[in-house]
Short mmCIF file of C-alpha atoms and ligand atoms in Angstrom, two decimals:
data_model
loop_
_atom_site.label_atom_id
_atom_site.label_comp_id
_atom_site.label_asym_id
_atom_site.label_seq_id
_atom_site.Cartn_x
_atom_site.Cartn_y
_atom_site.Cartn_z
CA MET A 8 33.39 201.50 65.49
CA ILE A 9 34.84 198.52 67.33
CA PRO A 10 34.26 195.30 65.35
CA LYS A 11 31.90 192.85 67.05
CA ASP A 12 34.52 190.12 67.37
CA ASN A 13 36.45 192.47 69.67
CA ASN A 14 39.77 191.17 68.36
CA ARG A 15 43.00 192.51 69.77
CA HIS A 16 43.85 194.45 66.63
CA ALA A 17 41.07 196.83 67.44
CA VAL A 18 42.09 198.11 70.84
CA TRP A 19 40.22 201.29 71.59
CA GLU A 20 40.60 202.48 75.14
CA GLU A 21 42.48 204.75 77.47
CA ARG A 22 45.47 203.34 79.35
CA TRP A 23 47.00 204.88 82.47
CA HIS A 24 50.72 205.65 82.31
CA PRO A 25 51.69 204.93 85.93
CA LEU A 26 55.14 206.55 85.75
CA ARG A 27 53.98 209.80 84.14
CA GLU A 28 50.57 209.73 85.83
CA GLU A 29 48.67 210.55 82.68
CA TRP A 30 46.27 208.88 80.26
CA VAL A 31 47.30 207.51 76.86
CA ILE A 32 44.53 207.12 74.29
CA ILE A 33 44.93 203.89 72.30
CA ALA A 34 42.89 204.16 69.12
CA ALA A 35 44.22 201.20 67.13
CA HIS A 36 40.84 200.63 65.50
CA ARG A 37 41.58 203.43 63.05
CA GLN A 38 45.11 202.48 62.08
CA ASP A 39 44.31 201.87 58.45
CA ARG A 40 42.60 205.16 57.85
CA PRO A 41 43.85 207.06 54.80
CA TRP A 42 47.12 208.80 55.49
CA SER A 43 48.69 211.63 53.56
CA GLY A 44 51.40 212.67 56.00
CA GLU A 45 55.11 212.97 55.50
CA ILE A 46 56.89 210.19 53.65
CA VAL A 47 60.34 209.62 55.05
CA GLU A 48 63.16 208.96 52.62
CA ARG A 49 64.59 205.49 53.31
CA GLU A 50 67.36 205.14 50.82
CA GLU A 51 70.32 203.57 52.56
CA LYS A 52 73.82 204.14 51.25
CA PRO A 53 76.62 202.02 52.68
CA LEU A 54 78.85 204.13 54.92
CA PRO A 55 82.65 204.12 54.90
CA ASN A 56 84.28 203.19 58.19
CA TYR A 57 86.24 206.46 58.26
CA VAL A 58 85.15 209.89 56.99
CA GLU A 59 87.70 212.68 56.59
CA ASP A 60 85.43 215.53 57.62
CA CYS A 61 83.56 213.73 60.42
CA TYR A 62 84.26 215.56 63.67
CA LEU A 63 83.83 212.29 65.62
CA CYS A 64 86.20 210.03 63.69
CA PRO A 65 89.62 209.30 65.29
CA GLY A 66 92.41 211.75 64.45
CA ASN A 67 90.04 214.40 63.05
CA ALA A 68 89.78 218.03 64.15
CA ARG A 69 86.66 219.24 65.91
CA ILE A 70 85.08 222.70 65.58
CA SER A 71 87.06 223.82 68.66
CA GLY A 72 90.29 223.01 66.86
CA GLU A 73 91.00 220.08 69.18
CA ILE A 74 92.16 216.88 67.54
CA ASN A 75 90.46 213.60 68.46
CA PRO A 76 92.92 210.95 69.64
CA GLN A 77 93.34 207.71 67.68
CA TYR A 78 90.84 206.13 70.04
CA LYS A 79 90.17 202.40 69.85
CA GLY A 80 87.03 201.90 71.95
CA VAL A 81 84.73 204.42 73.65
CA PHE A 82 85.78 208.09 73.51
CA VAL A 83 84.28 210.80 75.73
CA PHE A 84 84.86 214.54 75.32
CA ASP A 85 83.30 217.81 76.49
CA ASN A 86 80.78 219.12 73.96
CA ASP A 87 82.26 221.95 71.88
CA HIS A 88 78.84 223.64 71.70
CA PRO A 89 77.47 222.94 75.17
CA CYS A 90 73.88 223.87 76.02
CA VAL A 91 74.94 223.92 79.68
CA GLY A 92 78.45 224.78 80.90
CA MET A 93 80.28 225.73 84.07
CA ASN A 94 81.37 228.88 82.23
CA ALA A 95 77.80 229.98 81.37
CA PRO A 96 77.27 233.71 82.12
CA VAL A 97 76.44 234.54 85.76
CA ASP A 98 75.86 238.25 85.17
CA LEU A 99 72.24 237.93 84.07
CA GLU A 100 69.63 240.58 83.39
CA PRO A 101 67.45 241.06 86.49
CA THR A 102 63.91 239.75 86.10
CA PRO A 103 61.21 241.75 87.82
CA GLY A 104 57.92 240.26 88.94
CA VAL A 105 56.84 236.75 88.05
CA TYR A 106 59.87 235.80 85.92
CA ARG A 107 62.98 233.97 87.14
CA ASN A 108 66.31 233.11 85.58
CA ARG A 109 69.64 231.64 86.59
CA PRO A 110 72.93 230.60 85.00
CA ALA A 111 72.78 227.59 82.65
CA HIS A 112 75.38 225.72 84.69
CA GLY A 113 76.17 222.12 83.94
CA ILE A 114 78.41 219.85 81.90
CA ALA A 115 77.67 218.57 78.40
CA ARG A 116 79.64 215.69 76.94
CA VAL A 117 79.69 213.55 73.83
CA VAL A 118 80.34 209.80 73.95
CA CYS A 119 81.57 208.08 70.76
CA TYR A 120 80.67 204.39 70.89
CA SER A 121 83.30 203.24 68.44
CA PRO A 122 86.04 204.57 66.14
CA ARG A 123 84.07 202.97 63.27
CA HIS A 124 81.99 205.60 61.48
CA ASP A 125 79.76 202.99 59.85
CA LEU A 126 78.65 201.05 62.92
CA SER A 127 75.65 201.63 65.15
CA LEU A 128 74.81 200.50 68.66
CA ALA A 129 72.90 197.56 67.14
CA ARG A 130 76.01 196.36 65.32
CA LEU A 131 78.54 196.58 68.13
CA ASP A 132 79.56 193.26 69.74
CA SER A 133 77.86 192.68 73.05
CA SER A 134 81.31 193.01 74.69
CA GLU A 135 81.64 196.46 73.09
CA ILE A 136 78.17 197.38 74.37
CA GLU A 137 79.31 196.17 77.79
CA ASN A 138 82.31 198.52 77.57
CA LEU A 139 79.99 201.36 76.63
CA LEU A 140 77.76 200.62 79.62
CA GLY A 141 80.93 200.71 81.74
CA ALA A 142 81.81 204.13 80.31
CA TRP A 143 78.27 205.38 81.07
CA GLN A 144 78.64 204.09 84.63
CA ALA A 145 81.94 205.97 85.02
CA GLU A 146 80.41 209.19 83.64
CA TYR A 147 77.40 208.93 85.95
CA ARG A 148 79.69 208.39 88.95
CA ASP A 149 82.04 211.23 88.01
CA LEU A 150 79.30 213.76 87.26
CA SER A 151 76.99 212.80 90.13
CA ASN A 152 79.80 213.47 92.64
CA ARG A 153 79.77 217.16 91.78
CA ASP A 154 77.72 219.41 94.05
CA GLU A 155 76.44 221.57 91.22
CA ILE A 156 75.07 218.57 89.27
CA ASN A 157 71.55 217.43 90.24
CA HIS A 158 70.89 215.07 87.37
CA VAL A 159 72.75 213.20 84.63
CA LEU A 160 70.78 212.66 81.44
CA ILE A 161 72.43 210.24 79.01
CA PHE A 162 70.64 209.96 75.69
CA GLU A 163 71.11 208.99 72.06
CA ASN A 164 69.22 210.61 69.21
CA LYS A 165 69.46 208.33 66.20
CA GLY A 166 68.49 209.09 62.62
CA ASP A 167 67.73 212.05 60.35
CA VAL A 168 64.11 212.09 61.48
CA VAL A 169 65.18 213.04 64.99
CA GLY A 170 67.60 215.63 63.67
CA VAL A 171 70.91 213.76 63.68
CA SER A 172 72.84 214.30 60.49
CA ASN A 173 76.09 212.59 61.56
CA PRO A 174 75.65 208.79 61.60
CA HIS A 175 78.89 208.22 63.57
CA PRO A 176 77.58 206.22 66.56
CA HIS A 177 77.47 208.51 69.59
CA CYS A 178 75.32 209.79 72.41
CA GLN A 179 75.24 212.85 74.59
CA ILE A 180 75.30 213.59 78.29
CA TYR A 181 73.61 216.62 79.82
CA ALA A 182 74.60 216.92 83.46
CA THR A 183 72.43 219.74 84.77
CA ASN A 184 71.77 221.87 87.84
CA PHE A 185 68.11 220.82 87.66
CA VAL A 186 66.27 217.50 87.35
CA PHE A 187 64.54 216.94 84.00
CA LYS A 188 60.75 217.02 84.26
CA THR A 189 60.06 213.38 83.33
CA ILE A 190 62.65 212.15 85.84
CA GLU A 191 61.23 214.44 88.50
CA THR A 192 57.78 212.93 87.90
CA GLU A 193 59.09 209.34 87.85
CA ALA A 194 61.10 209.95 91.04
CA GLU A 195 58.12 211.44 92.87
CA VAL A 196 55.79 208.65 91.69
CA SER A 197 58.36 205.99 92.67
CA ARG A 198 58.81 207.47 96.15
CA ARG A 199 55.06 207.72 96.79
CA TYR A 200 54.40 204.20 95.49
CA LEU A 201 57.16 202.72 97.66
CA ASP A 202 55.84 204.54 100.73
CA ALA A 203 52.29 203.37 100.10
CA SER A 204 52.88 199.74 99.04
CA GLY A 205 56.39 198.87 100.19
CA ARG A 206 57.28 197.91 96.60
CA PRO A 207 59.06 199.81 93.82
CA ILE A 208 56.47 200.66 91.15
CA PHE A 209 58.72 199.29 88.41
CA GLN A 210 58.70 195.86 90.10
CA ASP A 211 54.93 195.83 89.74
CA ILE A 212 55.23 196.95 86.11
CA ILE A 213 57.68 194.11 85.35
CA SER A 214 55.43 191.59 87.15
CA ALA A 215 52.39 192.78 85.20
CA GLU A 216 54.30 192.44 81.92
CA GLN A 217 55.55 188.95 82.83
CA ARG A 218 52.07 187.80 83.88
CA ASP A 219 50.59 188.99 80.57
CA GLY A 220 53.58 188.08 78.40
CA ARG A 221 52.26 189.50 75.13
CA ARG A 222 54.39 192.64 75.23
CA ILE A 223 57.76 191.11 76.22
CA ILE A 224 60.41 191.34 73.49
CA CYS A 225 63.12 189.33 75.22
CA GLU A 226 64.52 188.62 78.66
CA ASN A 227 67.33 186.76 80.39
CA GLU A 228 68.14 186.10 84.01
CA THR A 229 68.57 189.70 85.14
CA ALA A 230 67.33 191.95 82.30
CA ILE A 231 64.12 192.42 80.31
CA ALA A 232 62.82 194.35 77.27
CA PHE A 233 59.13 195.03 76.70
CA VAL A 234 56.66 197.35 75.02
CA PRO A 235 54.91 198.82 78.04
CA TYR A 236 51.13 198.39 78.36
CA PHE A 237 50.87 202.19 78.34
CA ALA A 238 53.22 202.82 75.35
CA ARG A 239 52.83 206.28 73.85
CA TYR A 240 54.80 205.50 70.67
CA ALA A 241 54.05 202.55 68.37
CA TYR A 242 57.36 200.78 68.97
CA GLU A 243 58.17 202.19 72.40
CA VAL A 244 60.37 199.76 74.34
CA TYR A 245 61.71 199.76 77.89
CA VAL A 246 64.95 197.88 78.60
CA ALA A 247 65.71 197.39 82.27
CA PRO A 248 67.50 195.29 84.85
CA LYS A 249 65.03 193.13 86.77
CA ALA A 250 66.37 194.27 90.13
CA THR A 251 65.61 197.79 91.30
CA ARG A 252 68.79 199.86 90.94
CA PRO A 253 68.62 203.67 91.07
CA SER A 254 71.15 204.02 88.27
CA LEU A 255 73.23 202.07 85.80
CA ALA A 256 76.19 202.72 88.12
CA SER A 257 74.71 200.42 90.78
CA LEU A 258 74.54 197.39 88.49
CA GLY A 259 76.95 194.51 89.12
CA ASP A 260 79.11 193.01 86.35
CA LEU A 261 76.72 190.15 85.61
CA GLU A 262 73.78 192.56 85.38
CA VAL A 263 75.74 194.78 82.99
CA ARG A 264 76.51 191.77 80.80
CA ASP A 265 72.88 190.66 80.77
CA LEU A 266 71.68 194.20 80.04
CA ALA A 267 74.13 194.50 77.13
CA LEU A 268 72.73 191.27 75.63
CA ILE A 269 69.10 192.37 75.96
CA LEU A 270 69.92 195.83 74.62
CA LYS A 271 71.66 194.32 71.59
CA GLU A 272 68.81 191.91 70.86
CA THR A 273 66.27 194.74 71.07
CA LEU A 274 68.30 196.95 68.73
CA ILE A 275 68.77 194.14 66.20
CA LYS A 276 65.02 193.48 66.17
CA PHE A 277 64.38 197.19 65.61
CA ASP A 278 66.70 197.26 62.57
CA ASN A 279 65.37 193.96 61.22
CA LEU A 280 61.76 195.12 61.41
CA TRP A 281 61.98 197.11 58.17
CA ARG A 282 65.56 196.19 57.21
CA MET A 283 66.71 199.74 57.85
CA PRO A 284 68.59 201.58 60.60
CA PHE A 285 65.73 202.18 63.02
CA PRO A 286 65.55 205.78 64.27
CA TYR A 287 64.88 206.50 67.92
CA VAL A 288 65.38 208.72 70.90
CA MET A 289 66.94 206.63 73.68
CA PRO A 290 67.17 208.22 77.14
CA LEU A 291 68.58 206.46 80.21
CA HIS A 292 66.26 207.20 83.11
CA GLN A 293 68.40 207.29 86.22
CA ALA A 294 67.78 208.69 89.69
CA PRO A 295 68.60 212.35 90.30
CA THR A 296 72.00 213.05 91.88
CA ASP A 297 70.87 215.87 94.18
CA GLY A 298 71.42 213.90 97.38
CA GLY A 299 67.78 212.82 97.79
CA ASP A 300 66.53 209.37 98.78
CA TYR A 301 65.76 207.41 95.61
CA ARG A 302 65.50 203.82 96.85
CA GLY A 303 62.28 203.27 94.90
CA PHE A 304 63.70 204.54 91.60
CA HIS A 305 64.31 201.76 89.08
CA PHE A 306 66.85 202.60 86.37
CA HIS A 307 65.62 201.85 82.85
CA ILE A 308 66.38 202.69 79.24
CA GLU A 309 63.48 203.96 77.12
CA PHE A 310 63.22 203.87 73.34
CA HIS A 311 60.95 206.40 71.69
CA PRO A 312 60.94 205.57 67.97
CA PRO A 313 59.30 208.32 65.88
CA LEU A 314 58.16 206.08 63.01
CA ARG A 315 54.77 204.33 62.91
CA LYS A 316 55.44 202.61 59.60
CA PRO A 317 58.60 202.32 57.47
CA ASN A 318 58.02 205.69 55.86
CA LEU A 319 55.60 207.36 58.22
CA LEU A 320 56.43 209.70 61.04
CA LYS A 321 54.27 209.88 64.13
CA TYR A 322 53.33 213.54 64.26
CA LEU A 323 53.01 215.17 67.62
CA ALA A 324 50.01 217.40 67.12
CA GLY A 325 46.82 218.55 68.83
CA PRO A 326 46.53 215.93 71.62
CA GLU A 327 50.29 215.65 72.26
CA ILE A 328 51.57 219.20 71.80
CA GLY A 329 48.28 220.95 72.26
CA GLY A 330 46.96 218.96 75.21
CA GLY A 331 49.95 217.08 76.61
CA ASN A 332 48.54 213.53 76.35
CA PHE A 333 49.42 210.97 73.69
CA LEU A 334 47.08 209.40 71.20
CA SER A 335 48.43 206.12 69.80
CA ASP A 336 47.04 204.54 66.64
CA THR A 337 48.49 201.12 67.35
CA SER A 338 48.05 198.46 69.98
CA PRO A 339 51.14 197.75 72.11
CA GLU A 340 50.35 193.98 71.95
CA ASP A 341 50.52 193.94 68.12
CA LYS A 342 53.69 196.01 67.95
CA ALA A 343 55.43 193.83 70.55
CA ALA A 344 54.48 190.72 68.55
CA GLU A 345 56.01 192.24 65.41
CA LEU A 346 59.27 192.97 67.20
CA ARG A 347 59.41 189.63 69.00
CA ALA A 348 59.04 187.81 65.67
CA GLN A 349 62.23 189.38 64.25
CA SER A 350 65.46 187.43 63.89
CA THR A 351 68.21 187.92 66.47
CA VAL A 352 70.81 188.17 63.67
CA HIS A 353 71.20 191.66 62.20
CA TYR A 354 70.14 191.84 58.54
CA LYS A 355 73.49 193.37 57.59
CA ASP A 356 75.32 190.43 59.13
CA HIS A 357 73.52 187.84 57.05
CA GLY A 358 76.25 188.13 54.43
ZN1 ZN B 416 82.90 209.48 61.97
ZN1 ZN B 417 61.29 206.40 82.39
#
């Protein structure tokens, strides 16, 4: 039951996710119920800055037999085990009736952030993050110019709990012949909202967050980070330029610099929260590259952290997997306050 004082720790309501067009159930009133779910191991061993058998470290051999160069900054290569490739089989089994198939054409790449095995995005200098953003811009431009590519998904999976066993800081790019479902939804919603109101929907989201203020993590002149009102994960954060740009590639130099600073501050606060490398799935949501009109699409970076507490995984279960809508046990206002309160100096750099 909701306590009579109706304090903000006891949010119990449904919130509309305007970009996905779906309801999120916020049931923060039951956050302290007994829990006997999975306990995540959080022992942290210091990492060496070079590992002989790491396939991402400079000078090492990859599974394909290729040798990584002695790279100094960002290093991009074609994935040796691509899920989509231009050489995917075209001679497919015919599918009668209701079923359809087609070749898994596309390009999959890996982007190493740094030659240092022991660093993470949070611990790169903001100038190094700026360089990385520049590399992502170049990849988006290169891949989006190809006729067969309709969308470029850049994403980082970070941490054992999201299935990444190699801590060497890196992300992946899936450039595909189709547009990923979430992007398709966001693009359609953005187009409709712009047609109906004359404004990009994300501008109204940023205005609503600035008017309320409780969920903003940090901002500067041209970039902002916030826990959205409709967050599906406890520590979900959106990082975005304030101006509507369909992709990272359309940001100017000053905007890239500002975005790098806000990204770094957000990542440091994540790690400082529990003094551990904070796991997440981080996709860049950029407009499709299929030649459509995406003026209303507002590029943003989303963080989907799987942990609710230092050792507790958010399970996707009946409501999420079974029904397709999220049930959150925490209030976005409380979680944003926790993040905002963190130091802007990384705990590992305190000496
Ligand atoms: Zn490595
Ligand atoms: Zn998005």
